[in-house]
PDB file of C-alpha atoms in Angstrom:
ATOM      1  CA  MET A   1     116.920  90.834 105.151  1.00  0.00           C
ATOM      2  CA  ASP A   2     114.660  89.478 107.891  1.00  0.00           C
ATOM      3  CA  ILE A   3     112.294  91.628 109.958  1.00  0.00           C
ATOM      4  CA  LYS A   4     114.237  90.694 113.085  1.00  0.00           C
ATOM      5  CA  GLU A   5     117.429  92.139 111.601  1.00  0.00           C
ATOM      6  CA  LEU A   6     115.979  95.644 111.371  1.00  0.00           C
ATOM      7  CA  LYS A   7     117.294  98.150 113.900  1.00  0.00           C
ATOM      8  CA  ILE A   8     114.532 100.660 113.238  1.00  0.00           C
ATOM      9  CA  LYS A   9     111.433 100.409 115.425  1.00  0.00           C
ATOM     10  CA  ILE A  10     108.254  99.651 113.493  1.00  0.00           C
ATOM     11  CA  PHE A  11     105.123 101.352 114.833  1.00  0.00           C
ATOM     12  CA  ALA A  12     101.702 100.339 113.504  1.00  0.00           C
ATOM     13  CA  ASP A  13      99.698 103.300 112.219  1.00  0.00           C
ATOM     14  CA  GLY A  14      95.920 102.980 112.384  1.00  0.00           C
ATOM     15  CA  ALA A  15      92.796 103.194 114.517  1.00  0.00           C
ATOM     16  CA  ASP A  16      91.224  99.775 114.026  1.00  0.00           C
ATOM     17  CA  ILE A  17      91.404  98.358 117.549  1.00  0.00           C
ATOM     18  CA  GLY A  18      91.070  94.795 116.262  1.00  0.00           C
ATOM     19  CA  GLY A  19      93.953  95.318 113.872  1.00  0.00           C
ATOM     20  CA  MET A  20      96.025  96.917 116.620  1.00  0.00           C
ATOM     21  CA  LYS A  21      95.532  93.911 118.880  1.00  0.00           C
ATOM     22  CA  LYS A  22      96.417  91.560 116.031  1.00  0.00           C
ATOM     23  CA  GLU A  23      99.656  93.383 115.224  1.00  0.00           C
ATOM     24  CA  TYR A  24     100.542  93.577 118.921  1.00  0.00           C
ATOM     25  CA  GLY A  25     100.232  89.803 119.129  1.00  0.00           C
ATOM     26  CA  LYS A  26     102.769  89.269 116.335  1.00  0.00           C
ATOM     27  CA  GLY A  27     105.534  90.598 118.555  1.00  0.00           C
ATOM     28  CA  TYR A  28     107.603  92.706 116.143  1.00  0.00           C
ATOM     29  CA  VAL A  29     105.597  95.943 116.251  1.00  0.00           C
ATOM     30  CA  ARG A  30     107.121  98.178 118.928  1.00  0.00           C
ATOM     31  CA  GLY A  31     104.553 100.937 119.199  1.00  0.00           C
ATOM     32  CA  PHE A  32     101.296 102.348 117.830  1.00  0.00           C
ATOM     33  CA  THR A  33     100.193 105.698 116.461  1.00  0.00           C
ATOM     34  CA  THR A  34      96.888 107.109 115.276  1.00  0.00           C
ATOM     35  CA  ASN A  35      95.431 110.416 114.124  1.00  0.00           C
ATOM     36  CA  PRO A  36      92.019 111.997 113.492  1.00  0.00           C
ATOM     37  CA  THR A  37      91.994 110.986 109.810  1.00  0.00           C
ATOM     38  CA  LEU A  38      92.697 107.340 110.635  1.00  0.00           C
ATOM     39  CA  MET A  39      90.077 107.394 113.383  1.00  0.00           C
ATOM     40  CA  LYS A  40      87.504 108.779 110.958  1.00  0.00           C
ATOM     41  CA  LYS A  41      88.409 106.067 108.437  1.00  0.00           C
ATOM     42  CA  ALA A  42      88.050 103.368 111.109  1.00  0.00           C
ATOM     43  CA  GLY A  43      84.670 104.713 112.222  1.00  0.00           C
ATOM     44  CA  VAL A  44      85.737 105.548 115.785  1.00  0.00           C
ATOM     45  CA  SER A  45      82.874 107.441 117.435  1.00  0.00           C
ATOM     46  CA  ASP A  46      84.016 107.462 121.072  1.00  0.00           C
ATOM     47  CA  TYR A  47      87.621 108.649 121.476  1.00  0.00           C
ATOM     48  CA  ALA A  48      87.785 107.954 125.224  1.00  0.00           C
ATOM     49  CA  ALA A  49      86.484 104.402 124.818  1.00  0.00           C
ATOM     50  CA  PHE A  50      88.874 103.729 121.922  1.00  0.00           C
ATOM     51  CA  ALA A  51      91.905 105.076 123.782  1.00  0.00           C
ATOM     52  CA  GLY A  52      90.976 103.284 126.988  1.00  0.00           C
ATOM     53  CA  GLU A  53      90.638  99.956 125.214  1.00  0.00           C
ATOM     54  CA  ALA A  54      93.949 100.497 123.412  1.00  0.00           C
ATOM     55  CA  VAL A  55      95.802 101.265 126.667  1.00  0.00           C
ATOM     56  CA  GLN A  56      94.290  98.207 128.324  1.00  0.00           C
ATOM     57  CA  ALA A  57      95.119  95.914 125.402  1.00  0.00           C
ATOM     58  CA  ILE A  58      98.624  97.366 124.814  1.00  0.00           C
ATOM     59  CA  PRO A  59      99.991  98.405 128.222  1.00  0.00           C
ATOM     60  CA  ASP A  60     103.700  98.036 127.547  1.00  0.00           C
ATOM     61  CA  LEU A  61     104.361  99.761 124.202  1.00  0.00           C
ATOM     62  CA  PRO A  62     104.245 103.453 123.217  1.00  0.00           C
ATOM     63  CA  LEU A  63     100.789 104.664 122.139  1.00  0.00           C
ATOM     64  CA  SER A  64     100.459 108.033 120.390  1.00  0.00           C
ATOM     65  CA  PHE A  65      97.038 109.708 120.622  1.00  0.00           C
ATOM     66  CA  GLU A  66      96.468 113.037 118.879  1.00  0.00           C
ATOM     67  CA  VAL A  67      94.544 116.039 120.141  1.00  0.00           C
ATOM     68  CA  PHE A  68      91.439 116.929 118.115  1.00  0.00           C
ATOM     69  CA  ALA A  69      91.098 120.607 119.023  1.00  0.00           C
ATOM     70  CA  ASP A  70      92.472 123.397 116.845  1.00  0.00           C
ATOM     71  CA  SER A  71      92.753 126.128 119.486  1.00  0.00           C
ATOM     72  CA  PHE A  72      95.840 125.863 121.668  1.00  0.00           C
ATOM     73  CA  GLU A  73      93.802 126.387 124.820  1.00  0.00           C
ATOM     74  CA  ASP A  74      91.645 123.364 124.011  1.00  0.00           C
ATOM     75  CA  MET A  75      94.665 121.364 122.807  1.00  0.00           C
ATOM     76  CA  GLU A  76      96.186 121.831 126.250  1.00  0.00           C
ATOM     77  CA  LYS A  77      93.044 120.544 127.962  1.00  0.00           C
ATOM     78  CA  GLU A  78      92.858 117.519 125.675  1.00  0.00           C
ATOM     79  CA  ALA A  79      96.570 116.815 126.073  1.00  0.00           C
ATOM     80  CA  LYS A  80      96.184 116.582 129.839  1.00  0.00           C
ATOM     81  CA  VAL A  81      93.301 114.119 129.472  1.00  0.00           C
ATOM     82  CA  LEU A  82      95.194 111.953 126.980  1.00  0.00           C
ATOM     83  CA  ALA A  83      98.423 111.975 129.005  1.00  0.00           C
ATOM     84  CA  GLY A  84      96.495 110.756 132.025  1.00  0.00           C
ATOM     85  CA  MET A  85      95.260 107.645 130.236  1.00  0.00           C
ATOM     86  CA  GLY A  86      98.474 105.696 130.654  1.00  0.00           C
ATOM     87  CA  LYS A  87     102.192 105.918 131.343  1.00  0.00           C
ATOM     88  CA  ASN A  88     102.906 104.641 127.823  1.00  0.00           C
ATOM     89  CA  VAL A  89     100.875 107.397 126.114  1.00  0.00           C
ATOM     90  CA  TYR A  90     102.535 110.021 123.908  1.00  0.00           C
ATOM     91  CA  VAL A  91     100.363 113.047 123.162  1.00  0.00           C
ATOM     92  CA  LYS A  92     100.464 114.075 119.500  1.00  0.00           C
ATOM     93  CA  ILE A  93     100.539 117.811 118.930  1.00  0.00           C
ATOM     94  CA  PRO A  94     100.585 119.208 115.363  1.00  0.00           C
ATOM     95  CA  ILE A  95     103.455 121.599 114.689  1.00  0.00           C
ATOM     96  CA  THR A  96     100.918 124.347 113.858  1.00  0.00           C
ATOM     97  CA  ASN A  97      97.165 124.748 114.103  1.00  0.00           C
ATOM     98  CA  ALA A  98      94.946 124.960 111.011  1.00  0.00           C
ATOM     99  CA  GLY A  99      95.545 128.701 110.861  1.00  0.00           C
ATOM    100  CA  GLY A 100      99.303 128.215 110.569  1.00  0.00           C
ATOM    101  CA  GLU A 101     100.055 129.469 114.088  1.00  0.00           C
ATOM    102  CA  SER A 102     103.059 127.790 115.690  1.00  0.00           C
ATOM    103  CA  ALA A 103     102.390 125.230 118.416  1.00  0.00           C
ATOM    104  CA  ILE A 104     105.896 125.689 119.862  1.00  0.00           C
ATOM    105  CA  PRO A 105     104.745 127.682 122.931  1.00  0.00           C
ATOM    106  CA  LEU A 106     102.242 124.920 123.776  1.00  0.00           C
ATOM    107  CA  ILE A 107     104.819 122.192 123.138  1.00  0.00           C
ATOM    108  CA  ARG A 108     107.251 123.952 125.471  1.00  0.00           C
ATOM    109  CA  LYS A 109     104.571 124.258 128.158  1.00  0.00           C
ATOM    110  CA  LEU A 110     103.389 120.636 127.940  1.00  0.00           C
ATOM    111  CA  SER A 111     106.939 119.316 127.847  1.00  0.00           C
ATOM    112  CA  GLY A 112     107.705 121.388 130.923  1.00  0.00           C
ATOM    113  CA  LEU A 113     104.935 119.477 132.667  1.00  0.00           C
ATOM    114  CA  GLY A 114     106.778 116.256 131.867  1.00  0.00           C
ATOM    115  CA  MET A 115     104.422 114.975 129.177  1.00  0.00           C
ATOM    116  CA  ARG A 116     105.670 112.606 126.521  1.00  0.00           C
ATOM    117  CA  LEU A 117     104.989 114.352 123.216  1.00  0.00           C
ATOM    118  CA  ASN A 118     104.853 113.321 119.578  1.00  0.00           C
ATOM    119  CA  VAL A 119     105.106 116.466 117.464  1.00  0.00           C
ATOM    120  CA  THR A 120     103.378 115.679 114.188  1.00  0.00           C
ATOM    121  CA  ALA A 121     102.812 117.037 110.661  1.00  0.00           C
ATOM    122  CA  VAL A 122     106.462 118.158 110.521  1.00  0.00           C
ATOM    123  CA  PHE A 123     107.850 118.797 107.019  1.00  0.00           C
ATOM    124  CA  THR A 124     110.816 121.166 107.343  1.00  0.00           C
ATOM    125  CA  LEU A 125     114.147 121.173 109.140  1.00  0.00           C
ATOM    126  CA  GLY A 126     113.232 124.494 110.714  1.00  0.00           C
ATOM    127  CA  GLN A 127     110.189 122.856 112.297  1.00  0.00           C
ATOM    128  CA  VAL A 128     112.330 119.969 113.560  1.00  0.00           C
ATOM    129  CA  GLU A 129     114.824 122.369 115.138  1.00  0.00           C
ATOM    130  CA  GLU A 130     112.073 124.374 116.837  1.00  0.00           C
ATOM    131  CA  ALA A 131     110.381 121.262 118.232  1.00  0.00           C
ATOM    132  CA  VAL A 132     113.606 119.815 119.605  1.00  0.00           C
ATOM    133  CA  GLY A 133     114.470 123.151 121.180  1.00  0.00           C
ATOM    134  CA  ALA A 134     111.083 123.261 122.941  1.00  0.00           C
ATOM    135  CA  PHE A 135     111.441 119.888 124.664  1.00  0.00           C
ATOM    136  CA  ALA A 136     112.333 119.996 128.339  1.00  0.00           C
ATOM    137  CA  GLU A 137     115.532 118.265 129.397  1.00  0.00           C
ATOM    138  CA  GLY A 138     114.969 114.726 130.630  1.00  0.00           C
ATOM    139  CA  THR A 139     111.700 114.168 128.755  1.00  0.00           C
ATOM    140  CA  GLN A 140     110.891 111.504 126.166  1.00  0.00           C
ATOM    141  CA  ASN A 141     109.637 112.813 122.834  1.00  0.00           C
ATOM    142  CA  ILE A 142     109.103 111.969 119.168  1.00  0.00           C
ATOM    143  CA  VAL A 143     109.349 114.220 116.116  1.00  0.00           C
ATOM    144  CA  SER A 144     107.223 112.868 113.259  1.00  0.00           C
ATOM    145  CA  VAL A 145     108.515 114.024 109.873  1.00  0.00           C
ATOM    146  CA  PHE A 146     106.148 113.150 107.027  1.00  0.00           C
ATOM    147  CA  ALA A 147     108.793 111.744 104.707  1.00  0.00           C
ATOM    148  CA  GLY A 148     106.253 109.983 102.490  1.00  0.00           C
ATOM    149  CA  ARG A 149     104.342 113.186 101.806  1.00  0.00           C
ATOM    150  CA  ILE A 150     107.603 115.031 101.238  1.00  0.00           C
ATOM    151  CA  MET A 151     108.487 112.485  98.547  1.00  0.00           C
ATOM    152  CA  ASP A 152     105.012 112.940  97.031  1.00  0.00           C
ATOM    153  CA  THR A 153     106.272 116.394  96.010  1.00  0.00           C
ATOM    154  CA  GLY A 154     109.199 114.862  94.109  1.00  0.00           C
ATOM    155  CA  VAL A 155     111.761 115.606  96.827  1.00  0.00           C
ATOM    156  CA  ASP A 156     114.170 112.909  98.036  1.00  0.00           C
ATOM    157  CA  ALA A 157     113.451 112.658 101.758  1.00  0.00           C
ATOM    158  CA  GLU A 158     116.593 110.744 102.752  1.00  0.00           C
ATOM    159  CA  PRO A 159     119.007 113.716 102.929  1.00  0.00           C
ATOM    160  CA  LEU A 160     116.414 115.700 104.862  1.00  0.00           C
ATOM    161  CA  MET A 161     115.823 112.847 107.289  1.00  0.00           C
ATOM    162  CA  LYS A 162     119.557 112.504 107.946  1.00  0.00           C
ATOM    163  CA  GLU A 163     119.741 116.185 108.821  1.00  0.00           C
ATOM    164  CA  ALA A 164     116.589 115.898 110.931  1.00  0.00           C
ATOM    165  CA  LEU A 165     118.175 113.016 112.833  1.00  0.00           C
ATOM    166  CA  ALA A 166     121.236 115.125 113.637  1.00  0.00           C
ATOM    167  CA  LEU A 167     118.929 117.825 115.028  1.00  0.00           C
ATOM    168  CA  CYS A 168     117.045 115.282 117.153  1.00  0.00           C
ATOM    169  CA  ARG A 169     120.297 113.985 118.586  1.00  0.00           C
ATOM    170  CA  ARG A 170     120.899 117.411 120.164  1.00  0.00           C
ATOM    171  CA  LYS A 171     118.337 116.634 122.862  1.00  0.00           C
ATOM    172  CA  ALA A 172     118.578 113.343 124.784  1.00  0.00           C
ATOM    173  CA  GLY A 173     115.342 111.404 124.750  1.00  0.00           C
ATOM    174  CA  THR A 174     114.230 112.723 121.349  1.00  0.00           C
ATOM    175  CA  GLU A 175     113.481 110.173 118.615  1.00  0.00           C
ATOM    176  CA  LEU A 176     112.923 110.808 114.912  1.00  0.00           C
ATOM    177  CA  LEU A 177     109.945 109.125 113.261  1.00  0.00           C
ATOM    178  CA  TRP A 178     109.534 108.553 109.494  1.00  0.00           C
ATOM    179  CA  ALA A 179     105.818 109.135 108.912  1.00  0.00           C
ATOM    180  CA  SER A 180     103.499 108.438 105.954  1.00  0.00           C
ATOM    181  CA  CYS A 181     105.239 105.243 104.842  1.00  0.00           C
ATOM    182  CA  ARG A 182     104.136 104.344 101.305  1.00  0.00           C
ATOM    183  CA  GLU A 183     105.799 100.974 100.694  1.00  0.00           C
ATOM    184  CA  VAL A 184     108.034  98.347 102.313  1.00  0.00           C
ATOM    185  CA  PHE A 185     111.134  99.883 100.713  1.00  0.00           C
ATOM    186  CA  ASN A 186     110.559 103.040 102.783  1.00  0.00           C
ATOM    187  CA  ILE A 187     111.453 100.941 105.821  1.00  0.00           C
ATOM    188  CA  ILE A 188     114.815 100.132 104.220  1.00  0.00           C
ATOM    189  CA  GLU A 189     115.346 103.804 103.363  1.00  0.00           C
ATOM    190  CA  ALA A 190     114.541 104.886 106.905  1.00  0.00           C
ATOM    191  CA  GLU A 191     116.795 102.163 108.313  1.00  0.00           C
ATOM    192  CA  ARG A 192     119.820 103.258 106.295  1.00  0.00           C
ATOM    193  CA  CYS A 193     119.234 106.879 107.357  1.00  0.00           C
ATOM    194  CA  GLY A 194     119.474 105.779 110.987  1.00  0.00           C
ATOM    195  CA  VAL A 195     115.922 106.943 111.767  1.00  0.00           C
ATOM    196  CA  ASP A 196     114.631 105.654 115.115  1.00  0.00           C
ATOM    197  CA  ILE A 197     111.012 104.827 114.213  1.00  0.00           C
ATOM    198  CA  ILE A 198     108.819 104.335 111.155  1.00  0.00           C
ATOM    199  CA  THR A 199     105.025 104.210 111.197  1.00  0.00           C
ATOM    200  CA  VAL A 200     103.531 101.536 108.966  1.00  0.00           C
ATOM    201  CA  THR A 201      99.877 100.962 108.110  1.00  0.00           C
ATOM    202  CA  ASN A 202      98.355  97.492 108.404  1.00  0.00           C
ATOM    203  CA  ASP A 203      98.240  96.961 104.631  1.00  0.00           C
ATOM    204  CA  ILE A 204     102.009  97.523 104.412  1.00  0.00           C
ATOM    205  CA  LEU A 205     102.639  95.459 107.546  1.00  0.00           C
ATOM    206  CA  ALA A 206     100.945  92.592 105.704  1.00  0.00           C
ATOM    207  CA  LYS A 207     103.686  92.799 103.055  1.00  0.00           C
ATOM    208  CA  LEU A 208     106.580  92.460 105.514  1.00  0.00           C
ATOM    209  CA  PRO A 209     106.862  88.682 104.973  1.00  0.00           C
ATOM    210  CA  CYS A 210     108.049  89.611 101.451  1.00  0.00           C
ATOM    211  CA  LEU A 211     111.137  91.288 102.921  1.00  0.00           C
ATOM    212  CA  GLY A 212     114.196  89.510 101.523  1.00  0.00           C
ATOM    213  CA  LYS A 213     112.097  87.116  99.483  1.00  0.00           C
ATOM    214  CA  ASP A 214     113.763  85.269  96.582  1.00  0.00           C
ATOM    215  CA  LEU A 215     112.782  87.160  93.416  1.00  0.00           C
ATOM    216  CA  ALA A 216     112.676  84.058  91.188  1.00  0.00           C
ATOM    217  CA  GLU A 217     110.284  82.443  93.646  1.00  0.00           C
ATOM    218  CA  PHE A 218     108.234  85.643  93.751  1.00  0.00           C
ATOM    219  CA  SER A 219     108.080  85.646  89.944  1.00  0.00           C
ATOM    220  CA  LEU A 220     106.734  82.087  89.863  1.00  0.00           C
ATOM    221  CA  GLU A 221     104.139  82.876  92.529  1.00  0.00           C
ATOM    222  CA  THR A 222     102.979  85.837  90.461  1.00  0.00           C
ATOM    223  CA  VAL A 223     102.630  83.765  87.277  1.00  0.00           C
ATOM    224  CA  ARG A 224     100.682  81.128  89.193  1.00  0.00           C
ATOM    225  CA  MET A 225      98.380  83.867  90.551  1.00  0.00           C
ATOM    226  CA  PHE A 226      97.730  85.056  86.982  1.00  0.00           C
ATOM    227  CA  ALA A 227      97.041  81.487  85.866  1.00  0.00           C
ATOM    228  CA  GLU A 228      94.568  80.840  88.696  1.00  0.00           C
ATOM    229  CA  ASP A 229      92.747  84.106  88.052  1.00  0.00           C
ATOM    230  CA  SER A 230      92.622  83.436  84.291  1.00  0.00           C
ATOM    231  CA  ALA A 231      91.138  79.985  84.902  1.00  0.00           C
ATOM    232  CA  SER A 232      88.536  81.380  87.302  1.00  0.00           C
ATOM    233  CA  LEU A 233      87.402  83.950  84.716  1.00  0.00           C
ATOM    234  CA  GLY A 234      86.870  81.322  82.049  1.00  0.00           C
ATOM    235  CA  TYR A 235      88.057  83.612  79.269  1.00  0.00           C
ATOM    236  CA  SER A 236      89.354  82.295  75.953  1.00  0.00           C
ATOM    237  CA  ILE A 237      91.066  84.718  73.581  1.00  0.00           C
ATOM    238  CA  CYS A 238      91.071  82.256  70.670  1.00  0.00           C
ATOM    239  CA  GLY A 239      87.413  81.321  71.034  1.00  0.00           C
TER     240      GLY A 239
END
């Protein structure tokens, strides 16, 4: 299978502005997402400057920026600032705050204002159903289900994602996103589930040229890699 044959939309997940620009230039990434953890990892110290540069560099693809606040009152203030940064911006709102309080009332309020939302940190079908129900008619929204983390618990995420997709289809304009991708094969899994979007980190994006690669050829390349590394080490088992 070739990258161009995929129906699912690949979004790059990260906060390295240089990497974002690079992936944008390749032409097959169809959106970008980030979160506080990725921003911390990338060393982002000025959120406004980062977001502004991203919107300027990527004006025609969806960009998801997450609120940093934990109180719903402050989330609302931040959401309004982020939404005003560009017409292609989706505001990421976690499904609950750190205290476990539901963000559904805030999601309903922001959606009623016409904001494009990306509801994140979703793990259960109940959360999916609540989020979809809170979206205002005629708005564009994303529900990010952390399929990779779900599978970290030993649960097969595919059946859940299929059910989540059916729930998302109840509200026009709602897309389902497969979050926390762990490997290239997750893209294939998400594709066969019919999921709309999958977020992929830059290290996994770098592996996409392997998609559909001849396995015999891949085997030979691997042996040659071992041989080159062995030669560079200068080891001799037999003395």
